Amino acid sequence: MTGSDRRARLVDQMRTAGAPLTPELAAAFAAVPREAFVPDGFQRPRGGWVTPRDHDFLDLVHRDDVLVTKVDGRLPISSSSQPSLMAIMLAALDVRPGHRVLEIGAGTGYNAALLAALGATVVSVDVQDDVAARATAALRGVGVEGVEVQTGDGYAGAPGHRFDRVIVTVGVAGLSPRWLNQLDPGGLAVVPVEHAGTHPVLAVRGAAAGPVTAEVICPSGFMSAAGPLTAHHQFAHPAPAAPGDLAPLTQASAPRFDPPVDAITYRDLWYAAGVWHRRATHAAIPGTEHSCLVLLDEDRVNGAAIPPDGSVLTTGSRALAQDAGDILRRWDTEGRPPMQSWRVTLALAGHPEAPIWVPANWSLQPRVS
């Protein structure tokens, strides 16, 4: 199978996954060789490392999966994002030929190459020297022009440049005012911003001095940035609970959903829980395959969990169990709104010397019948 055949198959996988592939986006994914951006290989889903010498390397590269390219111990610290998620974010970014794009988080360079294939010029900023160097080498290796990779603090953006768009490929607690200051009027930023332990992608508009507003694009989970972009603030949710943190759980109320809600709908519930409750986050729950929505007490030992079946599990905290039940009833009463129904108003928070724009208020938009 040729490289173009494999890329065509990847595009088909992305379509099946529901990625919003315009003809331009489909052509970009069909043209850019993803394998060129992971020359040192990546982590296998079940452990171990795959390299270009392995017989299944090309097949794994051309799956609609995230590729973890750098780890610190067991902690992933750099990757190539899932292509269908990349497509959703690029579609929301609405890149046109001639646009100038600031990318925060260079990753492998693959996203910047896709932006260049869409006709953009790109300045990509990454805090890790080795990541920036590898991205630069990969871009040069396949002859991509119009991309400059800089090593630096993403909070600062790219001083001296002006942009039409900003895209962020790491999870952040909020947006740097410097990004907005470097955007021309009418510009747009697409950013994964922390909310209840995950990183839903926001389409953000506004000026560095405000007001700043956003729409929710889709759920996601990204590796977190470092420094002021992940500063704690008064609107923040608790960090996720690690396996073994929570005390043993027992059922406080019976399942509400039969069958349990699907993964997308569960994320919608999760988002609403984060709007309505400041202690919403996630935790690993014994007997469940994935992390679960929880309301976590200040001690990080007690809490109440809401699995996809709508039951409430509790460590014994009656107050949080009651809150969890209230969230379920409210979500049903509101018509189970998808996360895209929320509009967000951001406020300045974080460290006074390095403030960030963070989600602070939400409103539900009327549904169009």
Short mmCIF file of C-alpha atoms in Angstrom, two decimals, residues 9 34 42 44-45 50 56-65 67:
data_model
loop_
_atom_site.label_atom_id
_atom_site.label_comp_id
_atom_site.label_asym_id
_atom_site.label_seq_id
_atom_site.Cartn_x
_atom_site.Cartn_y
_atom_site.Cartn_z
CA ARG A 9 -7.65 5.45 4.36
CA ARG A 34 2.12 11.92 9.16
CA PHE A 42 5.82 6.57 19.48
CA ARG A 44 2.15 1.67 21.71
CA PRO A 45 -1.30 1.89 23.34
CA VAL A 50 7.06 1.34 17.92
CA ASP A 56 3.24 -2.26 11.73
CA PHE A 57 4.66 1.27 12.00
CA LEU A 58 2.89 2.72 8.97
CA ASP A 59 -0.41 1.05 9.78
CA LEU A 60 -0.35 2.47 13.32
CA VAL A 61 0.65 5.95 12.13
CA HIS A 62 -2.33 6.07 9.79
CA ARG A 63 -4.95 5.28 12.40
CA ASP A 64 -7.22 7.94 13.82
CA ASP A 65 -5.40 7.81 17.16
CA LEU A 67 0.52 9.14 19.06
#
